[in-house]
């Protein structure tokens, strides 16, 4: 894929939860990307150019526009801007596609996609690929969120598993409520029954969470299993 520096116009911003937004960007020229890719986004902040990486959360079938799914870091430099003013109509500079953990390297017929927090954004793009572009025998998706209110893209994934027999989707929350029937804990607390032999495992989210999950998979034992770890930092 050609890495390009292009301009994008923010077309729409959708609240996914109190702390997550989906940014829809129309591109100045078509961008081909492989699901799992990210772009670098450049912002002018107080006369300084600041760069941040964001994974593409939209389908790779659309080359004219992309979405980025962004979580607020309240004390961060860039993300509070999206909560502070309406950025619809503004132009931003992008560079991409970038990244090594892309679906063209996932060749097994058994795929696991584990997403912590906002990592579910790129998993949405990858799941689109494995349901609309390349079929696999089984696609298991688990989303780990802080609380029920912070579960993102739930309807999208529920529909995906309703419409595809080979797709399973479930949520785990680290802080649950007694009324809810959603499993409480971390993703790695609920993977003991999976068969990880001959599988590709994609893990995305905060680096520590990703590493803890991979350690749990390793402790369960597996052969011919490939990890694709996209740790946000
Ligand atoms: C490959 C990749 C893909 C990514 N994809 C996504 C994505 O899809 N969605 C997403 O939301 N994020 C993603 N990220 C993370 C994203 O790039 C930003 O890091 C994130 O949005 C925070 O940016 P910020 O400018 O708001 O915060 P930053 O200014 O970068 O600060 C982040 C945190 O670090 C703290 N901090 C800053 N400086 C210091 C310091 N000197 N000492 C101690 N603490 C400090 C801040 O207080 C804040 O809590 C990705 C990162 C990578 C590497």
Coordinates of C-alpha atoms and ligand atoms in Angstrom, one line a residue:
X1 CA 0.0 0.0 0.0
X2 CA 1.3 3.5 -0.9
X3 CA 1.8 5.7 2.2
X4 CA 0.4 9.1 1.3
X5 CA 0.1 12.5 3.0
X6 CA -3.5 13.7 2.3
X7 CA -6.0 16.1 3.6
X8 CA -9.3 15.1 5.1
X9 CA -12.4 17.1 5.9
X10 CA -14.3 16.2 9.1
X11 CA -17.8 15.4 7.9
X12 CA -19.5 14.1 11.0
X13 CA -18.8 13.4 14.7
X14 CA -20.9 10.8 16.5
X15 CA -20.9 10.2 20.2
X16 CA -20.3 6.5 20.9
X17 CA -20.3 7.0 24.7
X18 CA -19.5 9.8 27.1
X19 CA -15.8 9.3 26.5
X20 CA -15.7 8.0 22.9
X21 CA -16.4 9.6 19.5
X22 CA -16.4 8.4 15.9
X23 CA -14.9 10.9 13.5
X24 CA -16.0 10.6 9.9
X25 CA -13.5 12.1 7.4
X26 CA -13.9 12.7 3.7
X27 CA -10.6 12.3 2.0
X28 CA -9.1 14.7 -0.6
X29 CA -8.1 11.6 -2.7
X30 CA -8.9 7.9 -2.4
X31 CA -7.0 5.9 0.2
X32 CA -6.6 2.1 -0.1
X33 CA -5.8 0.4 3.2
X34 CA -5.7 -3.1 4.6
X35 CA -7.9 -3.5 7.8
X36 CA -5.7 -3.2 10.9
X37 CA -4.0 -0.1 9.5
X38 CA -3.7 3.2 11.3
X39 CA -3.1 6.8 10.1
X40 CA -1.1 9.5 11.7
X41 CA -3.1 12.7 12.2
X42 CA -1.5 16.1 12.4
X43 CA -3.0 18.9 14.5
X44 CA -1.9 22.5 14.8
X45 CA -1.9 23.3 18.5
X46 CA -0.6 26.7 19.7
X47 CA 1.6 27.0 16.6
X48 CA 3.1 23.5 17.0
X49 CA 2.4 20.5 14.8
X50 CA 1.3 17.5 17.0
X51 CA 1.0 14.0 15.6
X52 CA -1.1 11.2 16.9
X53 CA -1.8 7.6 15.6
X54 CA -5.4 6.4 15.1
X55 CA -6.6 3.1 13.8
X56 CA -9.0 3.1 10.9
X57 CA -12.4 1.7 12.1
X58 CA -14.3 1.8 8.8
X59 CA -14.6 -0.8 6.0
X60 CA -11.7 -1.1 3.6
X61 CA -14.3 -1.2 0.8
X62 CA -14.7 2.6 1.1
X63 CA -11.7 4.5 -0.2
X64 CA -13.3 7.9 -0.3
X65 CA -13.8 8.3 3.4
X66 CA -12.7 6.8 6.7
X67 CA -13.8 6.8 10.3
X68 CA -11.5 7.0 13.4
X69 CA -12.8 6.0 16.8
X70 CA -11.3 8.1 19.5
X71 CA -11.3 7.9 23.3
X72 CA -10.9 11.0 25.5
X73 CA -7.7 11.2 27.5
X74 CA -8.9 14.0 29.8
X75 CA -5.4 15.3 30.5
X76 CA -4.1 14.7 27.0
X77 CA -3.1 17.2 24.3
X78 CA -5.2 16.2 21.3
X79 CA -8.3 14.3 22.3
X80 CA -9.8 17.0 24.6
X81 CA -10.0 19.3 21.5
X82 CA -12.7 17.0 20.1
X83 CA -14.8 17.4 23.3
X84 CA -14.1 21.1 23.5
X85 CA -15.4 22.4 20.1
X86 CA -17.4 21.2 17.1
X87 CA -14.8 20.2 14.6
X88 CA -17.2 19.3 11.8
X89 CA -16.1 21.1 8.6
X90 CA -12.5 21.4 9.7
X91 CA -9.6 20.1 7.6
X92 CA -6.9 17.8 9.0
X93 CA -3.7 16.4 7.6
X94 CA -3.3 12.6 7.6
X95 CA -0.5 10.2 6.7
X96 CA -1.0 6.5 6.0
X97 CA -1.9 3.8 5.8
X98 CA 0.6 2.5 8.4
X99 CA 0.9 -0.5 10.6
X100 CA 2.1 -4.1 10.6
X101 CA -0.9 -5.9 12.2
X102 CA -3.0 -6.2 9.1
X103 CA -5.5 -8.8 7.9
X104 CA -3.3 -9.9 4.9
X105 CA -1.0 -11.6 7.4
X106 CA -3.9 -13.5 9.1
X107 CA -4.2 -16.7 7.1
X108 CA -5.7 -19.2 9.6
X109 CA -9.4 -20.2 9.4
X110 CA -9.9 -19.6 13.1
X111 CA -9.7 -16.0 14.1
X112 CA -9.9 -14.4 17.5
X113 CA -10.4 -10.6 17.9
X114 CA -9.9 -9.3 21.4
X115 CA -10.5 -5.6 22.0
X116 CA -9.9 -3.5 25.1
X117 CA -11.8 -0.2 25.2
X118 CA -11.5 1.9 22.1
X119 CA -9.6 -1.0 20.4
X120 CA -13.0 -2.2 19.3
X121 CA -12.9 0.4 16.6
X122 CA -10.2 -1.3 14.5
X123 CA -11.7 -4.7 15.3
X124 CA -14.9 -3.4 13.6
X125 CA -12.8 -2.8 10.4
X126 CA -11.2 -6.2 10.7
X127 CA -14.5 -8.0 11.4
X128 CA -16.0 -6.3 8.3
X129 CA -13.1 -7.9 6.3
X130 CA -13.6 -11.4 7.6
X131 CA -17.4 -11.3 7.0
X132 CA -17.7 -9.4 3.7
X133 CA -14.4 -9.9 1.9
X134 CA -12.7 -13.1 3.1
X135 CA -14.7 -15.9 4.8
X136 CA -13.2 -17.9 7.6
X137 CA -14.5 -21.0 9.5
X138 CA -14.8 -19.1 12.8
X139 CA -14.5 -15.6 14.0
X140 CA -14.7 -15.0 17.8
X141 CA -14.9 -11.4 19.0
X142 CA -14.7 -10.3 22.6
X143 CA -15.0 -6.6 23.6
X144 CA -13.7 -5.6 27.1
X145 CA -15.1 -2.3 28.4
X146 CA -14.9 -0.4 31.7
X147 CA -18.6 -0.4 32.2
X148 CA -21.9 -1.2 30.4
X149 CA -22.2 2.5 29.4
X150 CA -18.8 2.3 27.7
X151 CA -19.6 -0.6 25.5
X152 CA -19.1 0.6 21.9
X153 CA -20.6 -0.6 18.6
X154 CA -22.7 -3.2 20.4
X155 CA -25.5 -3.2 17.8
X156 CA -23.0 -3.6 15.0
X157 CA -21.4 -6.7 16.4
X158 CA -24.7 -8.2 17.6
X159 CA -26.0 -7.9 14.1
X160 CA -22.8 -9.4 12.7
X161 CA -23.1 -12.5 14.9
X162 CA -26.9 -12.7 14.3
X163 CA -26.3 -12.7 10.5
X164 CA -23.2 -15.0 10.4
X165 CA -23.3 -18.5 11.9
X166 CA -19.5 -18.5 12.1
X167 CA -19.3 -15.3 14.1
X168 CA -19.6 -15.1 17.9
X169 CA -19.6 -11.9 19.9
X170 CA -19.7 -11.1 23.6
X171 CA -18.9 -8.3 26.0
X172 CA -17.0 -8.3 29.3
X173 CA -17.0 -5.3 31.6
X174 CA -14.5 -4.6 34.4
X175 CA -17.1 -2.8 36.5
X176 CA -20.5 -4.5 36.5
X177 CA -23.8 -3.9 38.2
X178 CA -25.9 -6.5 39.9
X179 CA -28.9 -5.9 37.5
X180 CA -26.8 -6.6 34.4
X181 CA -26.2 -10.0 32.9
X182 CA -22.9 -8.9 31.2
X183 CA -19.9 -10.9 32.4
X184 CA -17.7 -9.0 34.9
X185 CA -13.9 -9.1 34.8
X186 CA -11.3 -8.9 32.1
X187 CA -11.4 -10.7 28.7
X188 CA -8.6 -13.1 29.8
X189 CA -10.9 -14.4 32.6
X190 CA -13.2 -15.9 30.1
X191 CA -11.0 -17.6 27.4
X192 CA -10.1 -20.8 29.2
X193 CA -12.4 -22.9 27.1
X194 CA -11.2 -21.7 23.7
X195 CA -9.0 -23.9 21.4
X196 CA -6.2 -21.6 20.3
X197 CA -4.4 -24.2 18.2
X198 CA -4.0 -23.2 14.5
X199 CA -5.5 -19.8 15.1
X200 CA -4.7 -16.1 14.5
X201 CA -5.2 -13.9 17.5
X202 CA -5.6 -10.1 17.2
X203 CA -5.4 -8.1 20.4
X204 CA -5.9 -4.4 20.6
X205 CA -6.0 -1.7 23.3
X206 CA -3.8 -0.4 26.1
X207 CA -0.5 -2.2 26.0
X208 CA -0.7 -3.6 29.6
X209 CA -4.1 -5.2 28.9
X210 CA -2.9 -6.7 25.6
X211 CA 0.2 -8.2 27.3
X212 CA -1.8 -9.7 30.2
X213 CA -4.2 -11.3 27.8
X214 CA -1.3 -12.8 25.6
X215 CA 0.3 -14.2 28.8
X216 CA -3.0 -15.9 29.7
X217 CA -3.3 -17.4 26.2
X218 CA 0.4 -18.6 26.4
X219 CA -0.3 -20.2 29.8
X220 CA -3.2 -22.2 28.3
X221 CA -0.8 -23.7 25.7
X222 CA -1.2 -23.7 21.9
X223 CA 0.5 -24.8 18.7
X224 CA 0.6 -22.9 15.4
X225 CA -1.0 -19.8 16.9
X226 CA 0.0 -16.3 15.7
X227 CA -0.4 -13.1 17.7
X228 CA -1.1 -9.7 16.2
X229 CA -0.8 -7.2 19.1
X230 CA -1.7 -3.5 18.5
X231 CA -0.8 -1.8 21.8
X232 CA -1.9 1.8 22.1
X233 CA 0.5 4.0 24.0
Ligands
LIG1 C1 -0.7 2.4 16.5 C2 -1.6 3.2 17.4 C3 -2.9 3.2 17.1 C4 -3.8 4.0 17.9 N1 -5.1 4.0 17.7 C5 -6.0 4.7 18.5 C6 -7.4 4.6 18.3 O1 -7.9 4.0 17.3 N2 -8.2 5.4 19.1 C7 -7.6 6.1 20.2 O2 -8.4 6.7 20.9 N3 -6.3 6.1 20.4 C8 -5.5 5.4 19.6 N4 -4.1 5.5 19.8 C9 -3.6 6.4 20.9 C10 -3.5 7.8 20.3 O3 -2.5 7.9 19.4 C11 -3.2 8.9 21.4 O4 -2.1 8.4 22.2 C12 -4.4 9.1 22.3 O5 -5.5 9.6 21.6 C13 -4.0 10.2 23.4 O6 -3.7 11.4 22.7 P1 -3.8 12.8 23.5 O7 -3.0 13.8 22.7 O8 -5.1 13.2 23.9 O9 -3.0 12.5 24.9 P2 -1.5 12.7 25.2 O10 -1.1 14.1 25.3 O11 -0.7 11.8 24.3 O12 -1.4 12.1 26.7 C14 -1.9 10.7 26.9 C15 -1.8 10.5 28.4 O13 -0.5 10.5 28.9 C16 -0.4 11.5 29.9 N5 0.9 12.2 29.7 C17 1.3 13.0 28.7 N6 2.5 13.4 28.9 C18 3.0 12.8 30.0 C19 4.2 12.8 30.7 N7 5.3 13.6 30.3 N8 4.3 12.1 31.8 C20 3.3 11.4 32.3 N9 2.1 11.3 31.7 C21 2.0 12.0 30.5 C22 -1.5 12.4 29.7 O14 -1.9 13.1 31.0 C23 -2.6 11.5 29.2 O15 -3.3 10.9 30.3 C24 -3.3 4.7 19.0 C25 -1.9 4.7 19.3 C26 -1.1 3.9 18.5 C27 0.4 3.9 18.8

